[in-house]
Amino acid sequence: EAEVAQSPRYKITEKSQAVAFWCDPISGHATLYWYRQILGQGPELLVQFQDESVVDDSQLPKDRFSAERLKGVDSTLKIQPAELGDSAMYLCASSLSGRRGETQYFGPGTRLLVL
Amino acid sequence: AQTVTQSQPEMSVQEAETVTLSCTYDTSENNYYLFWYKQPPSRQMILVIRQEAYKQQNATENRFSVNFQKAAKSFSLKISDSQLGDTAMYFCAFTETSNTGKLIFGQGTTLQVKP
């Protein structure tokens, strides 16, 4: 069964360092989502791609976060510089076309700890 | 703003018994989608069940069923014949106003099934 892949699974970094997370969605899925999940809370959307275009980045802290999906397939989320408050689980999800009501398939996530 | 509220941070149930998880939401829309997602410990989030608001009939998936009360903006999940593998965090989610498929999640309910 096809799955969303993410790496690394865990990342420990120091404050002010740069970090990057990678996501490979299910093959053929046009829509890719990056969510941030703070411990004990529900995920919150950071950015959504439709193919290679950003369709929603309203909650992305653009002064330090960036995301790209250059060829409309895999995606990278970067934080520079990392802050203590960025410690969280970063989840990637994909869906076939991004229509409302469509199932989103989630990856295992990258757990980030900023020291 | 559209919000999703899960008022039960933690619940427990004995194996083989039935448990109901609560969810309320706030929206001014008439047509939308509601979801329950399950996040097992250290595993990826998966869709449990989906409900379209314009459908009167409550959705069911094997041992999982919902009680959708549109007027009350309530969307509870009932798990029958609870199994140890049902131990997980459960998130209620709602589609946002736009057509991007963005999900808004509740805070989650941690469910423990006891042997």
JSON list of N, CA and C in Angstrom, two decimals, chain A residues 19-45:
[
{"chain": "A", "resi": 19, "resn": "VAL", "atom": "N", "xyz": [17.12, 23.94, 9.87]},
{"chain": "A", "resi": 19, "resn": "VAL", "atom": "CA", "xyz": [16.68, 22.54, 9.74]},
{"chain": "A", "resi": 19, "resn": "VAL", "atom": "C", "xyz": [15.83, 22.40, 8.49]},
{"chain": "A", "resi": 20, "resn": "ALA", "atom": "N", "xyz": [15.80, 21.20, 7.97]},
{"chain": "A", "resi": 20, "resn": "ALA", "atom": "CA", "xyz": [15.00, 20.93, 6.77]},
{"chain": "A", "resi": 20, "resn": "ALA", "atom": "C", "xyz": [14.34, 19.57, 6.89]},
{"chain": "A", "resi": 21, "resn": "PHE", "atom": "N", "xyz": [13.10, 19.51, 6.44]},
{"chain": "A", "resi": 21, "resn": "PHE", "atom": "CA", "xyz": [12.33, 18.27, 6.46]},
{"chain": "A", "resi": 21, "resn": "PHE", "atom": "C", "xyz": [11.91, 17.94, 5.03]},
{"chain": "A", "resi": 22, "resn": "TRP", "atom": "N", "xyz": [11.85, 16.66, 4.75]},
{"chain": "A", "resi": 22, "resn": "TRP", "atom": "CA", "xyz": [11.52, 16.22, 3.40]},
{"chain": "A", "resi": 22, "resn": "TRP", "atom": "C", "xyz": [10.28, 15.35, 3.42]},
{"chain": "A", "resi": 23, "resn": "CYS", "atom": "N", "xyz": [9.48, 15.47, 2.37]},
{"chain": "A", "resi": 23, "resn": "CYS", "atom": "CA", "xyz": [8.25, 14.69, 2.25]},
{"chain": "A", "resi": 23, "resn": "CYS", "atom": "C", "xyz": [8.08, 14.19, 0.82]},
{"chain": "A", "resi": 24, "resn": "ASP", "atom": "N", "xyz": [7.74, 12.93, 0.69]},
{"chain": "A", "resi": 24, "resn": "ASP", "atom": "CA", "xyz": [7.43, 12.34, -0.61]},
{"chain": "A", "resi": 24, "resn": "ASP", "atom": "C", "xyz": [5.99, 11.83, -0.55]},
{"chain": "A", "resi": 25, "resn": "PRO", "atom": "N", "xyz": [5.08, 12.48, -1.25]},
{"chain": "A", "resi": 25, "resn": "PRO", "atom": "CA", "xyz": [3.67, 12.09, -1.17]},
{"chain": "A", "resi": 25, "resn": "PRO", "atom": "C", "xyz": [3.39, 10.80, -1.92]},
{"chain": "A", "resi": 26, "resn": "ILE", "atom": "N", "xyz": [2.19, 10.33, -1.80]},
{"chain": "A", "resi": 26, "resn": "ILE", "atom": "CA", "xyz": [1.75, 9.16, -2.57]},
{"chain": "A", "resi": 26, "resn": "ILE", "atom": "C", "xyz": [1.80, 9.52, -4.05]},
{"chain": "A", "resi": 27, "resn": "SER", "atom": "N", "xyz": [2.32, 8.62, -4.85]},
{"chain": "A", "resi": 27, "resn": "SER", "atom": "CA", "xyz": [2.46, 8.86, -6.27]},
{"chain": "A", "resi": 27, "resn": "SER", "atom": "C", "xyz": [1.12, 9.21, -6.91]},
{"chain": "A", "resi": 28, "resn": "GLY", "atom": "N", "xyz": [1.13, 10.32, -7.68]},
{"chain": "A", "resi": 28, "resn": "GLY", "atom": "CA", "xyz": [-0.09, 10.73, -8.35]},
{"chain": "A", "resi": 28, "resn": "GLY", "atom": "C", "xyz": [-0.93, 11.73, -7.59]},
{"chain": "A", "resi": 29, "resn": "HIS", "atom": "N", "xyz": [-0.56, 11.99, -6.35]},
{"chain": "A", "resi": 29, "resn": "HIS", "atom": "CA", "xyz": [-1.31, 12.95, -5.54]},
{"chain": "A", "resi": 29, "resn": "HIS", "atom": "C", "xyz": [-0.85, 14.36, -5.88]},
{"chain": "A", "resi": 30, "resn": "ALA", "atom": "N", "xyz": [-1.81, 15.18, -6.30]},
{"chain": "A", "resi": 30, "resn": "ALA", "atom": "CA", "xyz": [-1.48, 16.53, -6.73]},
{"chain": "A", "resi": 30, "resn": "ALA", "atom": "C", "xyz": [-1.33, 17.50, -5.56]},
{"chain": "A", "resi": 31, "resn": "THR", "atom": "N", "xyz": [-1.97, 17.17, -4.45]},
{"chain": "A", "resi": 31, "resn": "THR", "atom": "CA", "xyz": [-2.02, 18.10, -3.33]},
{"chain": "A", "resi": 31, "resn": "THR", "atom": "C", "xyz": [-1.16, 17.61, -2.19]},
{"chain": "A", "resi": 32, "resn": "LEU", "atom": "N", "xyz": [-0.37, 18.53, -1.66]},
{"chain": "A", "resi": 32, "resn": "LEU", "atom": "CA", "xyz": [0.53, 18.20, -0.55]},
{"chain": "A", "resi": 32, "resn": "LEU", "atom": "C", "xyz": [0.35, 19.24, 0.54]},
{"chain": "A", "resi": 33, "resn": "TYR", "atom": "N", "xyz": [0.26, 18.76, 1.77]},
{"chain": "A", "resi": 33, "resn": "TYR", "atom": "CA", "xyz": [0.05, 19.63, 2.94]},
{"chain": "A", "resi": 33, "resn": "TYR", "atom": "C", "xyz": [1.19, 19.44, 3.94]},
{"chain": "A", "resi": 34, "resn": "TRP", "atom": "N", "xyz": [1.61, 20.54, 4.54]},
{"chain": "A", "resi": 34, "resn": "TRP", "atom": "CA", "xyz": [2.48, 20.49, 5.71]},
{"chain": "A", "resi": 34, "resn": "TRP", "atom": "C", "xyz": [1.69, 21.02, 6.91]},
{"chain": "A", "resi": 35, "resn": "TYR", "atom": "N", "xyz": [1.63, 20.19, 7.96]},
{"chain": "A", "resi": 35, "resn": "TYR", "atom": "CA", "xyz": [0.97, 20.58, 9.20]},
{"chain": "A", "resi": 35, "resn": "TYR", "atom": "C", "xyz": [2.00, 20.62, 10.33]},
{"chain": "A", "resi": 36, "resn": "ARG", "atom": "N", "xyz": [1.75, 21.43, 11.32]},
{"chain": "A", "resi": 36, "resn": "ARG", "atom": "CA", "xyz": [2.55, 21.43, 12.56]},
{"chain": "A", "resi": 36, "resn": "ARG", "atom": "C", "xyz": [1.63, 21.01, 13.70]},
{"chain": "A", "resi": 37, "resn": "GLN", "atom": "N", "xyz": [2.13, 20.06, 14.48]},
{"chain": "A", "resi": 37, "resn": "GLN", "atom": "CA", "xyz": [1.35, 19.56, 15.62]},
{"chain": "A", "resi": 37, "resn": "GLN", "atom": "C", "xyz": [2.16, 19.74, 16.89]},
{"chain": "A", "resi": 38, "resn": "ILE", "atom": "N", "xyz": [1.75, 20.69, 17.70]},
{"chain": "A", "resi": 38, "resn": "ILE", "atom": "CA", "xyz": [2.37, 20.89, 19.01]},
{"chain": "A", "resi": 38, "resn": "ILE", "atom": "C", "xyz": [1.85, 19.81, 19.95]},
{"chain": "A", "resi": 39, "resn": "LEU", "atom": "N", "xyz": [2.72, 19.33, 20.81]},
{"chain": "A", "resi": 39, "resn": "LEU", "atom": "CA", "xyz": [2.38, 18.22, 21.70]},
{"chain": "A", "resi": 39, "resn": "LEU", "atom": "C", "xyz": [1.06, 18.47, 22.43]},
{"chain": "A", "resi": 40, "resn": "GLY", "atom": "N", "xyz": [0.16, 17.52, 22.31]},
{"chain": "A", "resi": 40, "resn": "GLY", "atom": "CA", "xyz": [-1.12, 17.62, 23.01]},
{"chain": "A", "resi": 40, "resn": "GLY", "atom": "C", "xyz": [-2.18, 18.43, 22.27]},
{"chain": "A", "resi": 41, "resn": "GLN", "atom": "N", "xyz": [-1.87, 18.85, 21.06]},
{"chain": "A", "resi": 41, "resn": "GLN", "atom": "CA", "xyz": [-2.82, 19.64, 20.28]},
{"chain": "A", "resi": 41, "resn": "GLN", "atom": "C", "xyz": [-3.07, 19.00, 18.92]},
{"chain": "A", "resi": 42, "resn": "GLY", "atom": "N", "xyz": [-4.07, 19.51, 18.21]},
{"chain": "A", "resi": 42, "resn": "GLY", "atom": "CA", "xyz": [-4.34, 19.04, 16.86]},
{"chain": "A", "resi": 42, "resn": "GLY", "atom": "C", "xyz": [-3.43, 19.70, 15.85]},
{"chain": "A", "resi": 43, "resn": "PRO", "atom": "N", "xyz": [-3.24, 19.07, 14.71]},
{"chain": "A", "resi": 43, "resn": "PRO", "atom": "CA", "xyz": [-2.40, 19.66, 13.67]},
{"chain": "A", "resi": 43, "resn": "PRO", "atom": "C", "xyz": [-2.97, 20.98, 13.15]},
{"chain": "A", "resi": 44, "resn": "GLU", "atom": "N", "xyz": [-2.07, 21.84, 12.72]},
{"chain": "A", "resi": 44, "resn": "GLU", "atom": "CA", "xyz": [-2.45, 23.12, 12.14]},
{"chain": "A", "resi": 44, "resn": "GLU", "atom": "C", "xyz": [-1.74, 23.26, 10.80]},
{"chain": "A", "resi": 45, "resn": "LEU", "atom": "N", "xyz": [-2.48, 23.61, 9.77]},
{"chain": "A", "resi": 45, "resn": "LEU", "atom": "CA", "xyz": [-1.89, 23.72, 8.44]},
{"chain": "A", "resi": 45, "resn": "LEU", "atom": "C", "xyz": [-0.88, 24.86, 8.37]}
]
